[in-house]
Short mmCIF file of N, CA and C in Angstrom, two decimals:
data_model
loop_
_atom_site.label_atom_id
_atom_site.label_comp_id
_atom_site.label_asym_id
_atom_site.label_seq_id
_atom_site.Cartn_x
_atom_site.Cartn_y
_atom_site.Cartn_z
N MET B 283 0.81 -1.20 -0.01
CA MET B 283 0.05 -0.06 0.00
C MET B 283 0.87 1.16 0.05
N LYS B 284 0.15 2.22 -0.71
CA LYS B 284 0.97 3.60 -0.62
C LYS B 284 0.47 4.45 0.33
N PHE B 285 1.39 5.21 1.09
CA PHE B 285 0.90 6.11 2.06
C PHE B 285 1.67 7.41 1.74
N ILE B 286 1.03 8.48 2.11
CA ILE B 286 1.70 9.85 1.89
C ILE B 286 2.10 10.39 3.26
N ALA B 287 3.23 10.82 3.23
CA ALA B 287 3.61 11.38 4.55
C ALA B 287 3.90 13.04 4.49
N GLU B 288 3.59 13.69 5.45
CA GLU B 288 3.79 15.23 5.57
C GLU B 288 4.82 15.41 6.49
N ILE B 289 5.89 16.01 6.26
CA ILE B 289 6.92 16.08 7.44
C ILE B 289 7.32 17.55 7.42
N ASP B 290 7.41 18.11 8.72
CA ASP B 290 7.74 19.65 8.87
C ASP B 290 9.14 19.24 9.72
N VAL B 291 10.08 20.10 9.14
CA VAL B 291 11.42 20.03 9.74
C VAL B 291 11.89 21.56 10.23
N MET B 292 11.88 21.74 11.42
CA MET B 292 12.03 23.12 11.78
C MET B 292 13.29 23.52 12.81
N PRO B 293 13.85 24.70 12.58
CA PRO B 293 14.91 24.92 13.63
C PRO B 293 14.49 24.75 14.92
N LEU B 294 15.22 24.18 15.79
CA LEU B 294 15.07 24.11 17.25
C LEU B 294 14.66 25.49 17.95
N LYS B 295 13.67 25.58 18.75
CA LYS B 295 13.31 26.66 19.48
C LYS B 295 14.29 27.53 20.14
N ALA B 296 15.34 26.65 20.64
CA ALA B 296 16.47 27.43 21.37
C ALA B 296 17.44 28.11 20.46
N LEU B 297 17.26 27.74 18.99
CA LEU B 297 18.33 28.59 18.11
C LEU B 297 17.73 29.54 17.50
N LEU B 298 18.71 30.61 17.12
CA LEU B 298 18.25 31.69 16.38
C LEU B 298 17.88 31.21 14.92
N ASP B 299 16.94 31.80 14.29
CA ASP B 299 16.57 31.46 12.98
C ASP B 299 16.71 32.79 12.02
N PRO B 300 18.03 32.89 11.53
CA PRO B 300 18.21 34.17 10.82
C PRO B 300 17.31 34.29 9.61
N GLN B 301 16.90 33.40 8.84
CA GLN B 301 15.94 33.50 7.67
C GLN B 301 14.68 34.17 8.24
N GLY B 302 14.18 33.44 9.41
CA GLY B 302 12.89 34.01 9.89
C GLY B 302 13.10 35.39 10.37
N ARG B 303 14.11 35.65 11.10
CA ARG B 303 14.37 37.06 11.54
C ARG B 303 14.26 38.04 10.37
N ALA B 304 14.93 37.70 9.18
CA ALA B 304 14.95 38.52 8.02
C ALA B 304 13.54 38.74 7.56
N VAL B 305 12.83 37.54 7.45
CA VAL B 305 11.42 37.85 7.00
C VAL B 305 10.64 38.75 7.87
N THR B 306 10.84 38.60 9.05
CA THR B 306 10.11 39.45 10.19
C THR B 306 10.32 40.86 9.80
N THR B 307 11.65 41.22 9.66
CA THR B 307 12.01 42.52 9.44
C THR B 307 11.58 43.14 8.06
N VAL B 308 11.49 42.08 7.01
CA VAL B 308 11.03 42.68 5.66
C VAL B 308 9.49 42.92 5.76
N LEU B 309 8.87 42.17 6.57
CA LEU B 309 7.38 42.27 6.75
C LEU B 309 7.11 43.68 7.29
N LYS B 310 7.82 43.99 8.24
CA LYS B 310 7.58 45.15 8.83
C LYS B 310 7.86 46.51 8.01
N ASN B 311 8.97 46.24 7.03
CA ASN B 311 9.25 47.34 6.21
C ASN B 311 8.29 47.37 5.05
N MET B 312 7.66 46.42 4.95
CA MET B 312 6.50 46.34 3.84
C MET B 312 5.26 46.81 4.21
N GLY B 313 5.06 47.22 5.60
CA GLY B 313 3.97 47.79 6.21
C GLY B 313 3.12 46.88 6.98
N MET B 314 3.58 45.74 7.23
CA MET B 314 2.98 44.55 7.96
C MET B 314 3.70 44.38 9.41
N PRO B 315 3.61 45.29 10.26
CA PRO B 315 4.14 45.13 11.61
C PRO B 315 3.47 44.29 12.54
N GLU B 316 2.36 43.66 12.07
CA GLU B 316 1.64 42.68 13.11
C GLU B 316 2.15 41.47 13.05
N PHE B 317 3.25 41.06 12.21
CA PHE B 317 3.72 39.75 12.39
C PHE B 317 4.95 39.77 13.15
N GLU B 318 5.08 38.63 13.91
CA GLU B 318 6.16 38.42 14.90
C GLU B 318 6.74 37.01 14.93
N ASN B 319 7.93 36.73 15.31
CA ASN B 319 8.41 35.42 15.62
C ASN B 319 8.25 34.54 14.36
N VAL B 320 8.60 35.11 13.38
CA VAL B 320 8.57 34.16 12.00
C VAL B 320 9.67 33.13 12.13
N ARG B 321 9.30 31.74 11.94
CA ARG B 321 10.51 30.65 11.76
C ARG B 321 10.21 30.04 10.47
N ILE B 322 11.44 29.71 9.92
CA ILE B 322 11.22 29.11 8.72
C ILE B 322 11.94 27.76 8.62
N GLY B 323 11.24 26.66 8.18
CA GLY B 323 11.95 25.40 8.08
C GLY B 323 11.50 24.71 6.70
N LYS B 324 11.55 23.48 6.73
CA LYS B 324 11.35 22.77 5.46
C LYS B 324 9.88 21.91 5.57
N HIS B 325 9.16 21.84 4.50
CA HIS B 325 8.09 21.06 4.68
C HIS B 325 8.28 19.87 3.35
N VAL B 326 8.25 18.81 3.72
CA VAL B 326 8.59 17.56 2.81
C VAL B 326 7.34 16.71 2.67
N THR B 327 6.88 16.47 1.42
CA THR B 327 5.73 15.52 1.20
C THR B 327 6.46 14.22 0.53
N LEU B 328 6.04 13.08 0.79
CA LEU B 328 6.61 11.94 0.08
C LEU B 328 5.65 10.73 0.16
N GLU B 329 5.79 10.08 -0.87
CA GLU B 329 5.09 8.60 -0.90
C GLU B 329 5.91 7.59 -0.36
N VAL B 330 5.34 6.76 0.53
CA VAL B 330 6.20 5.61 1.02
C VAL B 330 5.27 4.23 0.71
N GLU B 331 5.87 3.35 0.19
CA GLU B 331 5.32 2.00 -0.07
C GLU B 331 5.43 1.03 1.35
N SER B 332 4.44 0.57 1.68
CA SER B 332 4.60 -0.20 3.03
C SER B 332 3.29 -0.91 3.26
N ASP B 333 3.48 -2.04 3.93
CA ASP B 333 2.22 -2.97 4.11
C ASP B 333 1.29 -2.64 5.31
N SER B 334 1.73 -1.71 6.01
CA SER B 334 0.80 -1.14 7.04
C SER B 334 1.25 0.31 7.35
N GLU B 335 0.39 1.10 8.07
CA GLU B 335 0.66 2.48 8.41
C GLU B 335 1.73 2.57 9.60
N GLU B 336 1.80 1.43 10.40
CA GLU B 336 2.59 1.38 11.48
C GLU B 336 4.23 1.13 10.83
N ASN B 337 4.40 0.44 9.69
CA ASN B 337 5.62 0.12 9.00
C ASN B 337 6.01 1.49 8.40
N ALA B 338 4.94 2.27 7.81
CA ALA B 338 5.22 3.41 7.15
C ALA B 338 5.85 4.49 8.05
N LYS B 339 5.25 4.45 9.25
CA LYS B 339 5.70 5.46 10.12
C LYS B 339 7.23 5.13 10.56
N VAL B 340 7.41 3.98 10.83
CA VAL B 340 8.87 3.43 11.19
C VAL B 340 9.92 4.10 10.02
N LYS B 341 9.58 3.85 8.75
CA LYS B 341 10.40 4.19 7.61
C LYS B 341 10.58 5.52 7.51
N VAL B 342 9.36 6.52 7.73
CA VAL B 342 9.50 7.85 7.61
C VAL B 342 10.32 8.45 8.68
N GLU B 343 10.11 7.80 9.94
CA GLU B 343 10.92 8.15 11.07
C GLU B 343 12.54 8.14 10.71
N GLU B 344 12.92 6.85 10.14
CA GLU B 344 14.25 6.53 9.83
C GLU B 344 14.75 7.50 8.84
N ALA B 345 13.97 7.72 7.81
CA ALA B 345 14.34 8.96 6.79
C ALA B 345 14.54 10.14 7.52
N CYS B 346 13.77 10.46 8.29
CA CYS B 346 13.92 11.82 9.04
C CYS B 346 15.24 11.88 9.77
N LYS B 347 15.48 10.77 10.52
CA LYS B 347 16.49 10.96 11.50
C LYS B 347 17.91 10.68 10.74
N LYS B 348 17.91 10.00 9.59
CA LYS B 348 19.00 9.79 9.00
C LYS B 348 19.41 10.89 7.79
N LEU B 349 18.46 11.49 7.28
CA LEU B 349 18.70 12.46 6.17
C LEU B 349 17.92 13.65 6.16
N LEU B 350 16.59 13.68 6.45
CA LEU B 350 15.73 14.83 6.20
C LEU B 350 16.13 15.85 7.44
N ALA B 351 16.38 15.45 8.78
CA ALA B 351 16.52 16.52 9.69
C ALA B 351 17.91 16.38 10.45
N ASN B 352 18.51 17.59 10.71
CA ASN B 352 19.78 17.47 11.48
C ASN B 352 19.45 17.63 12.95
N PRO B 353 19.49 16.43 13.78
CA PRO B 353 18.83 16.52 15.08
C PRO B 353 19.82 17.66 15.87
N ILE B 354 20.83 18.07 15.65
CA ILE B 354 21.55 19.09 16.37
C ILE B 354 20.78 20.40 16.32
N MET B 355 20.42 20.62 15.14
CA MET B 355 19.62 21.95 14.81
C MET B 355 18.19 22.01 14.67
N GLU B 356 17.75 20.67 14.31
CA GLU B 356 16.23 20.73 13.86
C GLU B 356 15.49 19.76 14.54
N SER B 357 14.30 19.94 14.71
CA SER B 357 13.19 18.91 15.21
C SER B 357 12.20 18.73 14.00
N PHE B 358 11.60 17.50 13.97
CA PHE B 358 10.67 17.27 12.92
C PHE B 358 9.37 16.61 13.33
N HIS B 359 8.28 16.85 12.82
CA HIS B 359 6.93 16.17 12.92
C HIS B 359 6.44 15.84 11.66
N TYR B 360 5.49 14.73 11.70
CA TYR B 360 5.14 14.29 10.50
C TYR B 360 3.73 13.64 10.83
N SER B 361 3.02 13.44 9.83
CA SER B 361 1.68 12.78 9.77
C SER B 361 1.54 11.86 8.48
N ILE B 362 0.90 10.81 8.68
CA ILE B 362 0.90 9.86 7.58
C ILE B 362 -0.73 9.63 7.29
N LYS B 363 -0.85 9.60 6.06
CA LYS B 363 -2.32 9.18 5.73
C LYS B 363 -2.18 8.12 4.52
N GLY B 364 -3.34 7.33 4.52
CA GLY B 364 -3.39 6.49 3.30
C GLY B 364 -3.69 7.20 1.79
N ASN B 365 -3.20 6.52 0.95
CA ASN B 365 -3.16 7.19 -0.42
C ASN B 365 -4.68 6.89 -1.04
N MET N 153 -5.61 40.25 19.68
CA MET N 153 -5.35 38.91 20.07
C MET N 153 -4.22 38.42 19.18
N LYS N 154 -3.53 37.32 19.71
CA LYS N 154 -2.52 36.68 18.88
C LYS N 154 -2.88 35.49 18.33
N PHE N 155 -2.62 35.23 17.13
CA PHE N 155 -2.90 34.05 16.39
C PHE N 155 -1.59 33.44 15.75
N ILE N 156 -1.70 32.14 15.77
CA ILE N 156 -0.47 31.36 15.25
C ILE N 156 -0.86 30.94 13.79
N ALA N 157 -0.07 31.07 12.86
CA ALA N 157 -0.19 30.62 11.58
C ALA N 157 0.79 29.56 11.13
N GLU N 158 0.37 28.61 10.55
CA GLU N 158 1.26 27.52 9.98
C GLU N 158 1.06 27.52 8.56
N ILE N 159 2.09 27.78 7.75
CA ILE N 159 1.97 27.88 6.42
C ILE N 159 2.90 26.94 5.65
N ASP N 160 2.53 26.32 4.56
CA ASP N 160 3.33 25.58 3.85
C ASP N 160 3.48 26.33 2.35
N VAL N 161 4.65 26.40 1.95
CA VAL N 161 4.98 26.74 0.49
C VAL N 161 5.61 25.64 -0.11
N MET N 162 4.90 25.14 -1.27
CA MET N 162 5.24 24.02 -2.11
C MET N 162 5.42 24.31 -3.54
N PRO N 163 6.74 23.78 -4.16
CA PRO N 163 6.90 23.98 -5.66
C PRO N 163 5.51 23.48 -6.39
N LEU N 164 5.01 24.17 -7.39
CA LEU N 164 3.76 23.65 -8.04
C LEU N 164 4.10 22.15 -8.55
N LYS N 165 2.87 21.42 -8.61
CA LYS N 165 2.86 20.13 -9.07
C LYS N 165 3.55 20.01 -10.40
N ALA N 166 3.25 20.92 -11.28
CA ALA N 166 3.52 20.91 -12.60
C ALA N 166 5.14 20.94 -12.88
N LEU N 167 5.85 21.48 -11.97
CA LEU N 167 7.14 21.65 -11.99
C LEU N 167 8.15 20.65 -11.29
N LEU N 168 9.11 20.56 -12.03
CA LEU N 168 10.14 19.53 -11.37
C LEU N 168 10.54 20.16 -10.19
N ASP N 169 11.01 19.39 -9.22
CA ASP N 169 11.53 19.73 -7.97
C ASP N 169 12.93 19.05 -7.64
N PRO N 170 13.86 19.68 -8.11
CA PRO N 170 15.37 18.96 -8.18
C PRO N 170 15.75 18.63 -6.82
N GLN N 171 15.32 19.36 -5.86
CA GLN N 171 15.86 19.03 -4.40
C GLN N 171 15.06 17.80 -3.95
N GLY N 172 13.90 17.64 -4.15
CA GLY N 172 13.17 16.57 -3.82
C GLY N 172 13.53 15.27 -4.67
N ARG N 173 13.96 15.50 -5.93
CA ARG N 173 14.51 14.42 -6.86
C ARG N 173 15.72 13.92 -6.18
N ALA N 174 16.60 14.83 -5.87
CA ALA N 174 17.91 14.54 -5.26
C ALA N 174 17.72 13.57 -3.91
N VAL N 175 16.80 13.96 -3.23
CA VAL N 175 16.60 13.47 -1.83
C VAL N 175 15.95 11.89 -2.06
N THR N 176 14.90 11.83 -3.15
CA THR N 176 14.61 10.42 -3.49
C THR N 176 15.70 9.54 -3.90
N THR N 177 16.76 10.17 -4.68
CA THR N 177 17.89 9.19 -5.22
C THR N 177 18.73 8.86 -3.76
N VAL N 178 19.03 9.87 -3.02
CA VAL N 178 19.83 9.69 -2.00
C VAL N 178 19.16 8.41 -1.00
N LEU N 179 17.82 8.49 -0.84
CA LEU N 179 17.27 7.68 0.04
C LEU N 179 17.19 6.17 -0.60
N LYS N 180 17.26 6.09 -1.82
CA LYS N 180 17.37 4.83 -2.53
C LYS N 180 18.82 4.35 -2.33
N ASN N 181 19.76 5.10 -2.43
CA ASN N 181 21.17 4.82 -2.27
C ASN N 181 21.44 4.54 -1.02
N MET N 182 20.69 5.09 -0.03
CA MET N 182 20.87 4.64 1.59
C MET N 182 20.23 3.48 1.88
N GLY N 183 19.61 2.73 0.94
CA GLY N 183 18.89 1.45 1.08
C GLY N 183 17.33 1.50 1.62
N MET N 184 16.63 2.79 1.10
CA MET N 184 15.43 2.95 1.52
C MET N 184 14.57 3.20 0.22
N PRO N 185 14.51 2.26 -0.74
CA PRO N 185 13.83 2.24 -1.95
C PRO N 185 12.38 2.43 -1.94
N GLU N 186 11.74 2.40 -0.86
CA GLU N 186 10.14 2.40 -0.77
C GLU N 186 9.80 3.83 -0.70
N PHE N 187 10.70 4.92 -0.89
CA PHE N 187 10.22 6.33 -0.89
C PHE N 187 10.13 6.75 -2.33
N GLU N 188 9.00 7.68 -2.78
CA GLU N 188 9.01 8.03 -4.00
C GLU N 188 8.46 9.52 -4.19
N ASN N 189 8.63 10.14 -5.16
CA ASN N 189 8.03 11.44 -5.37
C ASN N 189 8.11 12.29 -4.00
N VAL N 190 9.26 12.32 -3.75
CA VAL N 190 9.69 13.37 -2.60
C VAL N 190 9.63 14.93 -3.16
N ARG N 191 8.99 15.65 -2.39
CA ARG N 191 8.77 17.06 -2.83
C ARG N 191 9.21 17.95 -1.63
N ILE N 192 9.99 19.05 -1.87
CA ILE N 192 10.47 19.82 -0.71
C ILE N 192 10.15 21.33 -0.96
N GLY N 193 9.52 21.80 0.16
CA GLY N 193 9.12 23.17 0.08
C GLY N 193 9.38 23.81 1.45
N LYS N 194 8.65 24.94 1.74
CA LYS N 194 9.03 25.65 2.96
C LYS N 194 7.85 25.48 4.05
N HIS N 195 8.32 25.44 5.21
CA HIS N 195 7.32 25.43 6.31
C HIS N 195 7.63 26.85 7.13
N VAL N 196 6.49 27.49 7.29
CA VAL N 196 6.67 28.84 7.92
C VAL N 196 5.67 28.94 9.15
N THR N 197 6.28 29.11 10.37
CA THR N 197 5.35 29.36 11.47
C THR N 197 5.46 30.97 11.72
N LEU N 198 4.41 31.64 12.13
CA LEU N 198 4.55 32.99 12.47
C LEU N 198 3.32 33.31 13.46
N GLU N 199 3.57 34.37 14.33
CA GLU N 199 2.42 35.10 15.21
C GLU N 199 1.89 36.35 14.56
N VAL N 200 0.78 36.42 14.61
CA VAL N 200 0.11 37.50 13.88
C VAL N 200 -0.87 38.26 14.94
N GLU N 201 -0.69 39.53 15.15
CA GLU N 201 -1.56 40.21 15.98
C GLU N 201 -2.82 40.72 15.30
N SER N 202 -4.12 40.49 15.73
CA SER N 202 -5.20 40.77 14.96
C SER N 202 -6.53 40.76 15.89
N ASP N 203 -7.51 41.57 15.46
CA ASP N 203 -8.77 41.50 16.51
C ASP N 203 -9.51 40.30 16.13
N SER N 204 -9.43 39.59 14.98
CA SER N 204 -10.14 38.45 14.60
C SER N 204 -9.56 37.44 13.95
N GLU N 205 -10.01 36.35 13.93
CA GLU N 205 -9.40 35.23 13.29
C GLU N 205 -9.63 35.55 11.66
N GLU N 206 -10.64 36.20 11.39
CA GLU N 206 -10.90 36.47 9.95
C GLU N 206 -9.91 37.42 9.45
N ASN N 207 -9.55 38.53 10.30
CA ASN N 207 -8.54 39.43 9.85
C ASN N 207 -7.19 39.06 9.84
N ALA N 208 -6.90 37.96 10.68
CA ALA N 208 -5.52 37.29 10.63
C ALA N 208 -5.43 36.51 9.46
N LYS N 209 -6.39 35.88 9.07
CA LYS N 209 -6.18 35.26 7.71
C LYS N 209 -6.04 36.19 6.55
N VAL N 210 -6.83 37.26 6.43
CA VAL N 210 -6.66 38.26 5.30
C VAL N 210 -5.08 38.69 5.41
N LYS N 211 -4.44 38.98 6.50
CA LYS N 211 -3.10 39.27 6.71
C LYS N 211 -2.13 38.18 6.34
N VAL N 212 -2.32 37.15 6.66
CA VAL N 212 -1.43 36.03 6.40
C VAL N 212 -1.40 35.68 4.99
N GLU N 213 -2.49 35.71 4.21
CA GLU N 213 -2.81 35.73 2.77
C GLU N 213 -2.01 36.63 2.03
N GLU N 214 -2.25 38.05 2.56
CA GLU N 214 -1.32 38.96 1.98
C GLU N 214 0.14 38.77 2.06
N ALA N 215 0.59 38.35 3.36
CA ALA N 215 2.06 37.93 3.26
C ALA N 215 2.53 37.08 2.48
N CYS N 216 1.64 35.94 2.33
CA CYS N 216 2.11 34.87 1.50
C CYS N 216 2.17 35.40 -0.03
N LYS N 217 1.13 36.05 -0.37
CA LYS N 217 1.14 36.69 -1.64
C LYS N 217 2.31 37.49 -2.03
N LYS N 218 2.53 38.34 -0.99
CA LYS N 218 3.56 39.59 -1.39
C LYS N 218 5.00 38.98 -1.10
N LEU N 219 5.16 38.18 -0.08
CA LEU N 219 6.59 37.82 0.18
C LEU N 219 6.79 36.49 0.27
N LEU N 220 6.03 35.55 0.84
CA LEU N 220 6.59 34.30 1.30
C LEU N 220 6.48 33.23 0.12
N ALA N 221 5.50 33.41 -0.82
CA ALA N 221 5.46 32.32 -1.90
C ALA N 221 5.61 33.25 -3.34
N ASN N 222 6.20 32.45 -4.12
CA ASN N 222 6.32 33.17 -5.40
C ASN N 222 5.21 32.35 -6.46
N PRO N 223 4.31 33.08 -6.63
CA PRO N 223 3.05 32.41 -7.27
C PRO N 223 3.28 31.66 -8.75
N ILE N 224 4.44 32.19 -9.32
CA ILE N 224 4.80 31.58 -10.60
C ILE N 224 5.30 29.96 -10.34
N MET N 225 5.89 29.92 -9.18
CA MET N 225 6.55 28.59 -9.16
C MET N 225 5.95 27.99 -7.81
N GLU N 226 5.22 28.40 -7.00
CA GLU N 226 4.95 27.91 -5.72
C GLU N 226 3.35 28.10 -5.42
N SER N 227 2.90 27.13 -4.53
CA SER N 227 1.61 27.29 -4.15
C SER N 227 1.76 27.34 -2.53
N PHE N 228 0.64 27.76 -1.98
CA PHE N 228 0.79 27.88 -0.45
C PHE N 228 -0.63 27.51 0.22
N HIS N 229 -0.59 26.78 1.34
CA HIS N 229 -1.68 26.54 2.09
C HIS N 229 -1.22 27.01 3.61
N TYR N 230 -2.39 27.47 4.43
CA TYR N 230 -2.16 27.84 5.72
C TYR N 230 -3.26 27.46 6.65
N SER N 231 -2.91 27.34 7.90
CA SER N 231 -3.87 27.06 9.08
C SER N 231 -3.70 28.14 10.11
N ILE N 232 -4.68 28.56 10.74
CA ILE N 232 -4.53 29.69 11.76
C ILE N 232 -5.14 29.15 13.06
N LYS N 233 -4.41 29.43 14.11
CA LYS N 233 -5.22 28.87 15.42
C LYS N 233 -5.03 30.08 16.43
N GLY N 234 -5.83 30.15 17.30
CA GLY N 234 -5.62 31.06 18.43
C GLY N 234 -4.62 30.68 19.31
N ASN N 235 -3.98 31.65 19.98
CA ASN N 235 -2.69 31.44 20.83
C ASN N 235 -3.17 31.02 22.18
#
């Protein structure tokens, strides 16, 4: 069966996020001062072939830990749904 | 009131996504051939000060259109929740 995973990889809360900081500043300069605390990470969607949702989760978790997220600087969350 | 927005900015389906392609290949080379169709975009979280959820949506939509997403190459989705 094919499952679809949606993964968010974000910079850890404890770390500065220079890209997010820059966007906050630019939004203010563009006349949108109501935005704050912008943080920018990655959003990954993928298809995973697996016999069960449980196994799909194990595989997605492995891919996140080994490749998609850097645990020193990033945290990740994912959700999986059937295709 | 403060609202929190979660925004996904993804490359349009019709376009190639070289970064996602590369990740698919690397996953295969790492012994994880069950992944396919990886696509990589941005995930943005931000706080927006607004008197109502309706107005917060208008502001977030404006920020996406003017700055966060490039409509020629990217689509965006967002959700808003109260803080």
